[in-house]
């Protein structure tokens, strides 16, 4: 599937009347598994990128080059459309433009640009936002940097939990007016807040987590939420599995007695071994 076809698939999700849960992915193996299990799209979060690539917390230490390269690896491994968290665009509006160009070339189906002040300001413990004007400039730059018009660009804000609901709505309306393809919200704490946002905007909504009372997909559909994240459990599960396996080996458990290992059939499928054997037969003359 071409990059454009992946982007058009993501656009079809946003333009539908449905609400879906994306598969959280972070490397070649996880994206193949998500694809095989039938997820419509994948989500590559900034926090999992930092953990998978650097082993560091989500404090804006990962570089654009490192982030784009991980997306490139996933894009090669599977055709699943992936929405990626491009954080603050790795700098000011001009950096945002470059970020869009790099992530588009790496195969991202869509990306989010947020208005959080990153990296964290000296001496300031609380999360801060850039001004609305600077946020608008970043959205304009993101759209200007897009070479493929099918690439999805979402304006993202966490203002609801940082400043106020009114500020979140003002920012969303300003980003909507600039021409982004959708709006990504974090920090929404109640149905009343989501309903106010939905009533004040027109674009498809992506929700980055929400209280249990807002988990029903029928309710989210009615509020124009088209993609609803549910955290990044897969990398957490993988971390625990690796820990338990290494711990058991360190304590003397024989490899044959280890529990929770992938079967040879699953490993073969994830590696696309059958495809590789077919290519080896066709291109190298090896027996299948």
JSON list of C-alpha atoms in Angstrom, two decimals, residues 74-205:
[
{"chain": "A", "resi": 74, "resn": "UNK", "atom": "CA", "xyz": [7.52, 0.92, 10.86]},
{"chain": "A", "resi": 75, "resn": "UNK", "atom": "CA", "xyz": [6.42, 2.19, 7.45]},
{"chain": "A", "resi": 76, "resn": "UNK", "atom": "CA", "xyz": [8.67, -0.36, 5.79]},
{"chain": "A", "resi": 77, "resn": "UNK", "atom": "CA", "xyz": [7.45, -3.20, 7.99]},
{"chain": "A", "resi": 78, "resn": "UNK", "atom": "CA", "xyz": [3.70, -2.81, 7.48]},
{"chain": "A", "resi": 79, "resn": "UNK", "atom": "CA", "xyz": [1.07, -0.94, 5.49]},
{"chain": "A", "resi": 80, "resn": "UNK", "atom": "CA", "xyz": [-0.99, 0.04, 8.53]},
{"chain": "A", "resi": 81, "resn": "UNK", "atom": "CA", "xyz": [-1.72, 3.80, 8.48]},
{"chain": "A", "resi": 82, "resn": "UNK", "atom": "CA", "xyz": [-0.07, 5.44, 11.49]},
{"chain": "A", "resi": 83, "resn": "UNK", "atom": "CA", "xyz": [-1.01, 8.70, 13.19]},
{"chain": "A", "resi": 84, "resn": "UNK", "atom": "CA", "xyz": [2.10, 10.07, 14.89]},
{"chain": "A", "resi": 85, "resn": "UNK", "atom": "CA", "xyz": [2.54, 12.44, 17.81]},
{"chain": "A", "resi": 86, "resn": "UNK", "atom": "CA", "xyz": [4.91, 15.12, 16.53]},
{"chain": "A", "resi": 87, "resn": "UNK", "atom": "CA", "xyz": [4.86, 16.94, 19.87]},
{"chain": "A", "resi": 88, "resn": "UNK", "atom": "CA", "xyz": [5.58, 20.67, 19.44]},
{"chain": "A", "resi": 89, "resn": "UNK", "atom": "CA", "xyz": [7.18, 20.15, 16.02]},
{"chain": "A", "resi": 90, "resn": "UNK", "atom": "CA", "xyz": [10.69, 20.18, 17.52]},
{"chain": "A", "resi": 91, "resn": "UNK", "atom": "CA", "xyz": [11.00, 23.94, 17.73]},
{"chain": "A", "resi": 92, "resn": "UNK", "atom": "CA", "xyz": [9.32, 27.05, 16.39]},
{"chain": "A", "resi": 93, "resn": "UNK", "atom": "CA", "xyz": [7.05, 27.34, 13.35]},
{"chain": "A", "resi": 94, "resn": "UNK", "atom": "CA", "xyz": [9.94, 26.95, 10.90]},
{"chain": "A", "resi": 95, "resn": "UNK", "atom": "CA", "xyz": [11.00, 23.77, 12.69]},
{"chain": "A", "resi": 96, "resn": "UNK", "atom": "CA", "xyz": [7.41, 22.57, 12.47]},
{"chain": "A", "resi": 97, "resn": "UNK", "atom": "CA", "xyz": [7.50, 22.95, 8.71]},
{"chain": "A", "resi": 98, "resn": "UNK", "atom": "CA", "xyz": [10.65, 20.84, 8.53]},
{"chain": "A", "resi": 99, "resn": "UNK", "atom": "CA", "xyz": [9.12, 18.29, 10.90]},
{"chain": "A", "resi": 100, "resn": "UNK", "atom": "CA", "xyz": [6.14, 17.82, 8.60]},
{"chain": "A", "resi": 101, "resn": "UNK", "atom": "CA", "xyz": [8.42, 17.31, 5.60]},
{"chain": "A", "resi": 102, "resn": "UNK", "atom": "CA", "xyz": [10.51, 14.70, 7.41]},
{"chain": "A", "resi": 103, "resn": "UNK", "atom": "CA", "xyz": [7.58, 12.74, 8.83]},
{"chain": "A", "resi": 104, "resn": "UNK", "atom": "CA", "xyz": [5.78, 12.79, 5.50]},
{"chain": "A", "resi": 105, "resn": "UNK", "atom": "CA", "xyz": [8.88, 11.37, 3.82]},
{"chain": "A", "resi": 106, "resn": "UNK", "atom": "CA", "xyz": [9.11, 8.72, 6.56]},
{"chain": "A", "resi": 107, "resn": "UNK", "atom": "CA", "xyz": [5.62, 7.46, 5.74]},
{"chain": "A", "resi": 108, "resn": "UNK", "atom": "CA", "xyz": [3.40, 8.91, 8.46]},
{"chain": "A", "resi": 109, "resn": "UNK", "atom": "CA", "xyz": [-0.28, 8.86, 7.52]},
{"chain": "A", "resi": 110, "resn": "UNK", "atom": "CA", "xyz": [-0.99, 11.80, 9.78]},
{"chain": "A", "resi": 111, "resn": "UNK", "atom": "CA", "xyz": [0.57, 13.83, 12.56]},
{"chain": "A", "resi": 112, "resn": "UNK", "atom": "CA", "xyz": [-0.36, 16.06, 15.46]},
{"chain": "A", "resi": 113, "resn": "UNK", "atom": "CA", "xyz": [1.21, 19.41, 16.31]},
{"chain": "A", "resi": 114, "resn": "UNK", "atom": "CA", "xyz": [0.55, 20.63, 19.84]},
{"chain": "A", "resi": 115, "resn": "UNK", "atom": "CA", "xyz": [0.71, 23.98, 21.55]},
{"chain": "A", "resi": 116, "resn": "UNK", "atom": "CA", "xyz": [2.55, 22.83, 24.68]},
{"chain": "A", "resi": 117, "resn": "UNK", "atom": "CA", "xyz": [5.68, 24.78, 25.57]},
{"chain": "A", "resi": 118, "resn": "UNK", "atom": "CA", "xyz": [8.51, 22.26, 25.07]},
{"chain": "A", "resi": 119, "resn": "UNK", "atom": "CA", "xyz": [11.10, 21.68, 26.37]},
{"chain": "A", "resi": 120, "resn": "UNK", "atom": "CA", "xyz": [9.96, 22.60, 29.87]},
{"chain": "A", "resi": 121, "resn": "UNK", "atom": "CA", "xyz": [10.89, 26.13, 30.90]},
{"chain": "A", "resi": 122, "resn": "UNK", "atom": "CA", "xyz": [13.62, 26.67, 33.50]},
{"chain": "A", "resi": 123, "resn": "UNK", "atom": "CA", "xyz": [12.23, 26.84, 37.02]},
{"chain": "A", "resi": 124, "resn": "UNK", "atom": "CA", "xyz": [8.66, 26.07, 35.92]},
{"chain": "A", "resi": 125, "resn": "UNK", "atom": "CA", "xyz": [7.22, 22.83, 37.28]},
{"chain": "A", "resi": 126, "resn": "UNK", "atom": "CA", "xyz": [3.78, 23.11, 35.68]},
{"chain": "A", "resi": 127, "resn": "UNK", "atom": "CA", "xyz": [3.05, 22.41, 32.03]},
{"chain": "A", "resi": 128, "resn": "UNK", "atom": "CA", "xyz": [2.76, 25.63, 30.04]},
{"chain": "A", "resi": 129, "resn": "UNK", "atom": "CA", "xyz": [1.32, 26.53, 26.66]},
{"chain": "A", "resi": 130, "resn": "UNK", "atom": "CA", "xyz": [2.64, 28.77, 23.93]},
{"chain": "A", "resi": 131, "resn": "UNK", "atom": "CA", "xyz": [0.45, 31.72, 23.00]},
{"chain": "A", "resi": 132, "resn": "UNK", "atom": "CA", "xyz": [-2.54, 31.21, 20.75]},
{"chain": "A", "resi": 133, "resn": "UNK", "atom": "CA", "xyz": [-0.81, 33.37, 18.12]},
{"chain": "A", "resi": 134, "resn": "UNK", "atom": "CA", "xyz": [2.28, 31.18, 18.12]},
{"chain": "A", "resi": 135, "resn": "UNK", "atom": "CA", "xyz": [0.09, 28.10, 17.97]},
{"chain": "A", "resi": 136, "resn": "UNK", "atom": "CA", "xyz": [-1.68, 29.45, 14.90]},
{"chain": "A", "resi": 137, "resn": "UNK", "atom": "CA", "xyz": [1.70, 30.14, 13.30]},
{"chain": "A", "resi": 138, "resn": "UNK", "atom": "CA", "xyz": [2.73, 26.54, 13.89]},
{"chain": "A", "resi": 139, "resn": "UNK", "atom": "CA", "xyz": [-0.45, 25.20, 12.31]},
{"chain": "A", "resi": 140, "resn": "UNK", "atom": "CA", "xyz": [0.08, 27.42, 9.27]},
{"chain": "A", "resi": 141, "resn": "UNK", "atom": "CA", "xyz": [3.66, 26.22, 8.96]},
{"chain": "A", "resi": 142, "resn": "UNK", "atom": "CA", "xyz": [2.59, 22.59, 9.25]},
{"chain": "A", "resi": 143, "resn": "UNK", "atom": "CA", "xyz": [0.10, 22.98, 6.43]},
{"chain": "A", "resi": 144, "resn": "UNK", "atom": "CA", "xyz": [2.64, 24.84, 4.31]},
{"chain": "A", "resi": 145, "resn": "UNK", "atom": "CA", "xyz": [5.20, 22.08, 4.80]},
{"chain": "A", "resi": 146, "resn": "UNK", "atom": "CA", "xyz": [2.87, 19.38, 3.55]},
{"chain": "A", "resi": 147, "resn": "UNK", "atom": "CA", "xyz": [3.86, 18.09, 0.11]},
{"chain": "A", "resi": 148, "resn": "UNK", "atom": "CA", "xyz": [1.24, 15.38, -0.17]},
{"chain": "A", "resi": 149, "resn": "UNK", "atom": "CA", "xyz": [-2.22, 16.94, 0.32]},
{"chain": "A", "resi": 150, "resn": "UNK", "atom": "CA", "xyz": [-3.52, 13.62, 1.63]},
{"chain": "A", "resi": 151, "resn": "UNK", "atom": "CA", "xyz": [-1.25, 13.81, 4.70]},
{"chain": "A", "resi": 152, "resn": "UNK", "atom": "CA", "xyz": [-3.47, 14.42, 7.74]},
{"chain": "A", "resi": 153, "resn": "UNK", "atom": "CA", "xyz": [-2.51, 17.30, 10.06]},
{"chain": "A", "resi": 154, "resn": "UNK", "atom": "CA", "xyz": [-4.23, 17.63, 13.41]},
{"chain": "A", "resi": 155, "resn": "UNK", "atom": "CA", "xyz": [-4.08, 20.64, 15.71]},
{"chain": "A", "resi": 156, "resn": "UNK", "atom": "CA", "xyz": [-3.58, 19.45, 19.27]},
{"chain": "A", "resi": 157, "resn": "UNK", "atom": "CA", "xyz": [-4.14, 21.21, 22.58]},
{"chain": "A", "resi": 158, "resn": "UNK", "atom": "CA", "xyz": [-4.15, 20.24, 26.24]},
{"chain": "A", "resi": 159, "resn": "UNK", "atom": "CA", "xyz": [-5.51, 23.61, 27.31]},
{"chain": "A", "resi": 160, "resn": "UNK", "atom": "CA", "xyz": [-8.60, 22.13, 28.96]},
{"chain": "A", "resi": 161, "resn": "UNK", "atom": "CA", "xyz": [-6.49, 20.82, 31.84]},
{"chain": "A", "resi": 162, "resn": "UNK", "atom": "CA", "xyz": [-3.75, 23.47, 31.75]},
{"chain": "A", "resi": 163, "resn": "UNK", "atom": "CA", "xyz": [-5.54, 26.80, 31.41]},
{"chain": "A", "resi": 164, "resn": "UNK", "atom": "CA", "xyz": [-9.30, 26.46, 30.92]},
{"chain": "A", "resi": 165, "resn": "UNK", "atom": "CA", "xyz": [-12.02, 24.92, 28.79]},
{"chain": "A", "resi": 166, "resn": "UNK", "atom": "CA", "xyz": [-12.72, 28.32, 27.24]},
{"chain": "A", "resi": 167, "resn": "UNK", "atom": "CA", "xyz": [-9.08, 28.59, 26.21]},
{"chain": "A", "resi": 168, "resn": "UNK", "atom": "CA", "xyz": [-9.17, 25.10, 24.70]},
{"chain": "A", "resi": 169, "resn": "UNK", "atom": "CA", "xyz": [-12.18, 26.10, 22.62]},
{"chain": "A", "resi": 170, "resn": "UNK", "atom": "CA", "xyz": [-10.57, 29.37, 21.49]},
{"chain": "A", "resi": 171, "resn": "UNK", "atom": "CA", "xyz": [-7.46, 27.54, 20.40]},
{"chain": "A", "resi": 172, "resn": "UNK", "atom": "CA", "xyz": [-9.40, 24.80, 18.65]},
{"chain": "A", "resi": 173, "resn": "UNK", "atom": "CA", "xyz": [-11.50, 27.32, 16.74]},
{"chain": "A", "resi": 174, "resn": "UNK", "atom": "CA", "xyz": [-8.36, 29.23, 15.68]},
{"chain": "A", "resi": 175, "resn": "UNK", "atom": "CA", "xyz": [-6.66, 26.07, 14.44]},
{"chain": "A", "resi": 176, "resn": "UNK", "atom": "CA", "xyz": [-9.84, 25.04, 12.67]},
{"chain": "A", "resi": 177, "resn": "UNK", "atom": "CA", "xyz": [-9.96, 28.42, 10.90]},
{"chain": "A", "resi": 178, "resn": "UNK", "atom": "CA", "xyz": [-6.39, 27.95, 9.65]},
{"chain": "A", "resi": 179, "resn": "UNK", "atom": "CA", "xyz": [-7.35, 24.73, 7.86]},
{"chain": "A", "resi": 180, "resn": "UNK", "atom": "CA", "xyz": [-6.13, 21.74, 9.89]},
{"chain": "A", "resi": 181, "resn": "UNK", "atom": "CA", "xyz": [-7.84, 18.43, 9.15]},
{"chain": "A", "resi": 182, "resn": "UNK", "atom": "CA", "xyz": [-8.95, 17.65, 12.69]},
{"chain": "A", "resi": 183, "resn": "UNK", "atom": "CA", "xyz": [-8.60, 18.54, 16.36]},
{"chain": "A", "resi": 184, "resn": "UNK", "atom": "CA", "xyz": [-6.80, 16.49, 19.00]},
{"chain": "A", "resi": 185, "resn": "UNK", "atom": "CA", "xyz": [-7.66, 17.10, 22.64]},
{"chain": "A", "resi": 186, "resn": "UNK", "atom": "CA", "xyz": [-6.01, 15.90, 25.83]},
{"chain": "A", "resi": 187, "resn": "UNK", "atom": "CA", "xyz": [-7.05, 16.58, 29.40]},
{"chain": "A", "resi": 188, "resn": "UNK", "atom": "CA", "xyz": [-10.80, 16.42, 28.84]},
{"chain": "A", "resi": 189, "resn": "UNK", "atom": "CA", "xyz": [-12.24, 15.54, 32.24]},
{"chain": "A", "resi": 190, "resn": "UNK", "atom": "CA", "xyz": [-16.01, 15.30, 31.77]},
{"chain": "A", "resi": 191, "resn": "UNK", "atom": "CA", "xyz": [-18.84, 14.80, 29.32]},
{"chain": "A", "resi": 192, "resn": "UNK", "atom": "CA", "xyz": [-19.80, 18.45, 29.77]},
{"chain": "A", "resi": 193, "resn": "UNK", "atom": "CA", "xyz": [-16.37, 19.56, 28.56]},
{"chain": "A", "resi": 194, "resn": "UNK", "atom": "CA", "xyz": [-16.42, 17.27, 25.53]},
{"chain": "A", "resi": 195, "resn": "UNK", "atom": "CA", "xyz": [-19.95, 18.35, 24.63]},
{"chain": "A", "resi": 196, "resn": "UNK", "atom": "CA", "xyz": [-18.99, 22.02, 24.86]},
{"chain": "A", "resi": 197, "resn": "UNK", "atom": "CA", "xyz": [-16.00, 21.43, 22.58]},
{"chain": "A", "resi": 198, "resn": "UNK", "atom": "CA", "xyz": [-18.07, 19.44, 20.10]},
{"chain": "A", "resi": 199, "resn": "UNK", "atom": "CA", "xyz": [-20.74, 22.15, 19.97]},
{"chain": "A", "resi": 200, "resn": "UNK", "atom": "CA", "xyz": [-18.17, 24.91, 19.41]},
{"chain": "A", "resi": 201, "resn": "UNK", "atom": "CA", "xyz": [-16.19, 23.21, 16.61]},
{"chain": "A", "resi": 202, "resn": "UNK", "atom": "CA", "xyz": [-16.87, 21.44, 13.34]},
{"chain": "A", "resi": 203, "resn": "UNK", "atom": "CA", "xyz": [-13.87, 19.26, 12.56]},
{"chain": "A", "resi": 204, "resn": "UNK", "atom": "CA", "xyz": [-13.38, 15.57, 13.44]},
{"chain": "A", "resi": 205, "resn": "UNK", "atom": "CA", "xyz": [-12.15, 15.10, 17.01]}
]
